[in-house]
Amino acid sequence: MTRQKRSRHRLKRTVAPYLYLSPSLVIIGLLMLLPMVTVISYSFQNSAVLRRDSSFAGLKHYQAIFADPVFWASLWHTLYFTCISVIFHMTIGMIFALMLNSDRINPTLRNILRVLYILPWLFTAVIIAVIWRLLLEPNGVVNSILMQLGIIGSKIEWFSSPETALHAVTFANIWAGYPLFMVSLLAGLQGIPKDFYEAADIDGAKAYQKLIFITIPQLMPIIISISLLDFIWTMQVFPLIWITTGGGPIYSTEVLSTYTYKLAFSSYNLSQAAASAVVILLISLGLTLFYIRYQKAR
Amino acid sequence: MRKRHTTKDRLITVALHIALVAGLFFAAFPIYWMLSSSFKSNTEIFALPPTILPKAFTLEAYAAILGDPVKLRFFFNSYFVAFAVTVLTVLIALLAAYGFSRFNFRGKGSLNTLIISTQTIPPITLLIPFFGLVVSYRIFDTYTALILTYLVFTLPYAILLMTGYLNTLPRDLDEAVAVDGGTSWTALWRVIVPISLPGIVATSVYTFLLCWNEFLFALTLTKSASMRTVPIGIQLLMGQHAFEWNQMMAMSVLGSLPLLLIYLIAQRFFLAGMTAGSVK
């Protein structure tokens, strides 16, 4: 190669990656980063989009939200819903993964069960919501089984009484979300070297000791990163709650996303909704920073 | 060692199998109930005691859904939007992934971090400015609005998934093209794309699923019945005739078919896609 040709080649190598990335960066920039700036600016305007009045409103909308008891209730419901969901996703996912990984069951059965245990994952949130509404209808199958077993005395209105609604939607979400943990932990279990367990056998370790001292520490990186992602995603829940309870009865299942949605599209107060959306964004960003730090440290 | 513990060993095995059956009931009963209810009449769904198998097996719910042009339109819309977004996403993500995987350049690390972090941006936060944009560009209630918004959510995952796949391919392959005087563009299409099919399939599957499942944006950015997608259709069905449970279940079964089929046919790609977000 001549010198001229070589330098042209080098120039191409420097410019090329940016060209390949440009369509993605344009889309992410225009449709993700710019809207984030927009939502922040909406939250400081007197009235955004509808009845447009873009004069500066200061912190008015933020003050309105923080003074609203429904906002704080929504925040609490979101935390409850998310924490309980993640804990149970992890526990059930772990138990199922350990059961399926056991060499006590025959391989054909294992493969069949693995497919069936993943089932809840294959259904859209809307469909999951509809299924659980049918199951938990006052005249539905869950009530009738529980009554036949003598566990409850009368029909319970799971989704329409304020005492049970939040637990019921959380339960439905637990059912819907454990397979992500199960699949990831199952893959993790298969990656643990067999000689760790053989060495423990020679030392006479009991099954629970192997679980605590080998299996769980080996799976820890997976457990932590999936829990963080699950936490971030579960916090953003919308369709499941929208379809089962719509945030009711009397705000008892209102979460941050339904609260924000109603501000925007039922009260048409887009500026105040923008303020609430910014608060959600900040919480998510905090968790994301934590997640990225963890991924980098790994 | 095993021999001395045979009874205890057998007991553990039996207990494990009982637990497996209990787990199976937990995981699969709700879905079984959806399926069996879709073949029942509305009165039988709430019969006491509940009938596990449909006593009077009927396809009336499916006939009602498939005979209604409005509902068929929901399915068409869902398929159309999901296919369009999948094609666009895979093309754009492939280029970006190629850039990430085969070049070193300034800002690579921070761009990668940016893409990882966009995965966790709450949809509700973007919904409000999107609504503002869609209204001011007069694309409210159009396919364009849905396709553009879905693209933003599918792209980050698709880029990460494709980059991960391209990183597993040996570099000598495309370096050989460079030695022969070919450009990186030739290398991409002649060498990389043909051997990346598994990665492309996994990315497509995942993108398709994300679009198929989307609810919030379809709910807000469309209005007319002719623009609604399947998830919104199910919600509308619930509002209109709250007691047609068999139709709701039939529509849910039909709405779940693409995911079930993809899972059964391409389990490996499906799992690769679904766990992509967590593997980085």
Coordinates of C-alpha atoms in Angstrom, one line a residue, chain B residues 14-235:
Chain B
V14 CA -41.0 -38.4 46.5
A15 CA -41.2 -35.0 48.3
L16 CA -39.4 -33.3 45.4
H17 CA -42.0 -34.8 42.9
I18 CA -44.9 -33.6 45.1
A19 CA -43.3 -30.1 45.1
L20 CA -42.9 -30.2 41.4
V21 CA -46.6 -31.0 40.9
A22 CA -47.6 -28.1 43.3
G23 CA -45.3 -25.8 41.3
L24 CA -46.9 -27.0 38.1
F25 CA -50.3 -26.2 39.4
F26 CA -49.2 -22.7 40.4
A27 CA -47.6 -22.0 37.1
A28 CA -50.0 -23.5 34.7
F29 CA -53.5 -23.5 36.3
P30 CA -54.3 -19.9 35.4
I31 CA -53.4 -20.5 31.8
Y32 CA -55.3 -23.8 31.7
W33 CA -58.3 -21.9 33.1
M34 CA -58.1 -19.3 30.3
L35 CA -57.9 -22.0 27.7
S36 CA -60.8 -24.1 29.0
S37 CA -63.0 -21.0 29.6
S38 CA -62.5 -20.0 26.0
F39 CA -64.3 -23.2 25.0
K40 CA -67.2 -22.8 27.5
S41 CA -70.4 -20.9 27.3
N42 CA -70.7 -17.9 29.6
T43 CA -73.0 -19.6 32.0
E44 CA -70.7 -22.6 32.4
I45 CA -67.7 -20.4 33.3
F46 CA -69.3 -19.5 36.6
A47 CA -71.0 -22.9 37.2
L48 CA -70.8 -24.3 40.7
P49 CA -68.9 -26.4 41.3
P50 CA -66.5 -25.2 38.6
T51 CA -66.1 -27.6 35.6
I52 CA -62.5 -28.4 35.0
L53 CA -63.1 -29.6 31.4
P54 CA -65.7 -27.8 29.3
K55 CA -68.9 -29.8 29.7
A56 CA -70.5 -28.4 26.6
F57 CA -67.5 -27.7 24.4
T58 CA -68.3 -24.7 22.1
L59 CA -66.4 -22.6 19.6
E60 CA -68.9 -19.8 19.8
A61 CA -66.5 -17.4 21.5
Y62 CA -63.9 -17.9 18.7
A63 CA -66.5 -17.5 16.0
A64 CA -67.7 -14.2 17.6
I65 CA -64.1 -12.9 17.6
L66 CA -63.1 -14.1 14.1
G67 CA -66.4 -13.0 12.6
D68 CA -66.0 -9.4 13.7
P69 CA -64.1 -7.2 11.2
V70 CA -63.4 -4.7 14.0
K71 CA -61.5 -7.3 16.0
L72 CA -59.7 -8.7 13.0
R73 CA -58.5 -5.2 12.4
F74 CA -56.9 -5.2 15.9
F75 CA -54.9 -8.3 14.9
F76 CA -53.9 -6.8 11.6
N77 CA -52.7 -3.6 13.3
S78 CA -50.7 -5.5 15.9
Y79 CA -49.0 -7.7 13.3
F80 CA -48.4 -4.8 11.0
V81 CA -46.8 -2.5 13.6
A82 CA -44.7 -5.3 15.1
F83 CA -43.3 -6.4 11.7
A84 CA -42.5 -2.9 10.6
V85 CA -40.8 -2.1 13.9
T86 CA -38.9 -5.4 13.8
V87 CA -37.5 -4.8 10.3
L88 CA -36.4 -1.2 11.1
T89 CA -35.0 -2.1 14.5
V90 CA -32.9 -5.0 13.3
L91 CA -31.5 -3.1 10.4
I92 CA -30.5 0.0 12.5
A93 CA -29.3 -2.1 15.4
L94 CA -27.2 -4.3 13.1
L95 CA -25.3 -1.3 11.9
A96 CA -24.7 0.1 15.4
A97 CA -23.7 -3.3 16.7
Y98 CA -21.2 -3.6 13.9
G99 CA -19.7 -0.3 14.8
F100 CA -19.5 -1.3 18.5
S101 CA -18.1 -4.7 17.9
R102 CA -15.5 -4.1 15.2
F103 CA -14.1 -0.6 15.8
N104 CA -12.4 1.3 18.6
F105 CA -13.3 4.9 18.7
R106 CA -13.5 7.9 21.0
G107 CA -16.6 7.9 23.2
K108 CA -17.3 4.2 22.7
G109 CA -17.5 3.5 26.5
S110 CA -19.8 6.4 27.2
L111 CA -22.1 5.6 24.3
N112 CA -22.3 2.0 25.4
T113 CA -23.3 3.2 28.9
L114 CA -25.8 5.6 27.4
I115 CA -27.5 2.7 25.6
I116 CA -27.5 0.5 28.6
S117 CA -29.1 3.2 30.7
T118 CA -31.8 4.0 28.1
Q119 CA -33.2 0.5 28.8
T120 CA -34.5 1.6 32.2
I121 CA -36.2 4.9 31.2
P122 CA -39.8 4.7 32.5
P123 CA -42.2 4.6 29.6
I124 CA -44.6 6.9 31.5
T125 CA -41.9 9.6 31.5
L126 CA -41.6 9.6 27.8
L127 CA -45.3 9.2 27.2
I128 CA -46.1 12.9 28.1
P129 CA -43.6 14.5 25.7
F130 CA -44.4 12.0 23.0
F131 CA -48.0 12.9 23.3
G132 CA -47.0 16.6 22.9
L133 CA -44.9 15.8 19.9
V134 CA -47.5 13.5 18.3
V135 CA -50.1 16.2 18.6
S136 CA -48.0 19.0 17.3
Y137 CA -46.7 17.0 14.3
R138 CA -50.3 15.8 13.6
I139 CA -49.5 12.1 13.6
F140 CA -51.9 11.3 16.5
D141 CA -53.9 8.1 15.8
T142 CA -51.5 6.9 13.0
Y143 CA -49.2 3.9 12.4
T144 CA -46.3 6.4 12.2
A145 CA -46.8 7.5 15.8
L146 CA -46.8 3.9 17.0
I147 CA -43.8 2.8 14.9
L148 CA -41.6 5.7 15.9
T149 CA -42.3 5.4 19.6
Y150 CA -41.8 1.6 19.6
L151 CA -38.6 2.0 17.8
V152 CA -37.1 4.0 20.7
F153 CA -37.8 1.2 23.1
T154 CA -36.7 -1.7 21.0
L155 CA -33.5 -0.2 19.7
P156 CA -31.4 -0.2 22.9
Y157 CA -32.1 -3.9 23.6
A158 CA -31.6 -4.8 20.0
I159 CA -28.2 -3.0 19.8
L160 CA -27.0 -4.8 23.0
L161 CA -28.2 -8.1 21.8
M162 CA -26.6 -7.8 18.4
T163 CA -23.3 -6.4 19.8
G164 CA -23.1 -9.4 22.1
Y165 CA -23.7 -11.7 19.2
L166 CA -21.2 -10.1 16.9
N167 CA -18.6 -10.1 19.6
T168 CA -18.7 -13.9 19.6
L169 CA -17.7 -14.0 15.9
P170 CA -14.0 -14.3 15.1
R171 CA -12.5 -11.0 13.7
D172 CA -10.2 -12.8 11.2
L173 CA -13.3 -13.3 9.0
D174 CA -13.9 -9.6 8.2
E175 CA -10.2 -8.8 8.5
A176 CA -9.7 -11.1 5.5
V177 CA -12.0 -8.9 3.5
A178 CA -9.9 -5.8 4.5
V179 CA -6.7 -7.5 3.4
D180 CA -8.3 -8.2 0.0
G181 CA -9.0 -4.4 -0.2
G182 CA -12.7 -4.6 0.6
T183 CA -14.3 -1.9 2.8
S184 CA -15.9 -2.6 6.1
W185 CA -19.3 -2.1 4.4
T186 CA -18.5 -5.1 2.1
A187 CA -17.3 -7.1 5.0
L188 CA -20.6 -6.5 6.9
W189 CA -22.9 -7.6 4.1
R190 CA -20.7 -10.3 2.5
V191 CA -19.3 -11.9 5.7
I192 CA -21.0 -10.8 8.9
V193 CA -24.6 -10.8 8.0
P194 CA -24.7 -14.4 6.5
I195 CA -23.1 -15.9 9.6
S196 CA -25.1 -13.7 12.1
L197 CA -28.5 -15.2 11.3
P198 CA -29.0 -16.7 14.7
G199 CA -28.3 -13.3 16.3
I200 CA -30.6 -11.6 13.9
V201 CA -33.4 -14.1 14.6
A202 CA -33.0 -13.7 18.4
T203 CA -33.1 -9.9 18.0
S204 CA -36.1 -10.0 15.7
V205 CA -38.0 -12.3 18.1
Y206 CA -37.4 -10.1 21.0
T207 CA -38.3 -6.9 19.2
F208 CA -41.5 -8.5 17.9
L209 CA -42.5 -9.5 21.4
L210 CA -41.9 -6.1 22.9
C211 CA -44.1 -4.5 20.2
W212 CA -46.8 -7.2 20.4
N213 CA -47.0 -6.6 24.2
E214 CA -47.0 -2.8 24.3
F215 CA -50.0 -1.2 26.0
L216 CA -49.4 2.3 27.3
F217 CA -48.4 4.0 24.1
A218 CA -51.0 2.2 22.0
L219 CA -53.6 3.3 24.6
T220 CA -52.6 6.9 24.5
L221 CA -51.5 7.6 21.0
T222 CA -54.3 6.0 19.1
K223 CA -58.0 6.7 19.3
S224 CA -60.1 5.2 16.5
A225 CA -61.1 1.5 16.6
S226 CA -59.4 1.0 13.2
M227 CA -56.0 2.0 14.8
R228 CA -56.2 -0.1 18.0
T229 CA -53.9 -3.1 18.7
V230 CA -54.8 -6.4 20.3
P231 CA -54.0 -5.5 23.9
I232 CA -56.2 -2.4 23.6
G233 CA -58.8 -4.5 21.9
I234 CA -58.9 -6.8 24.9
Q235 CA -59.4 -3.9 27.2

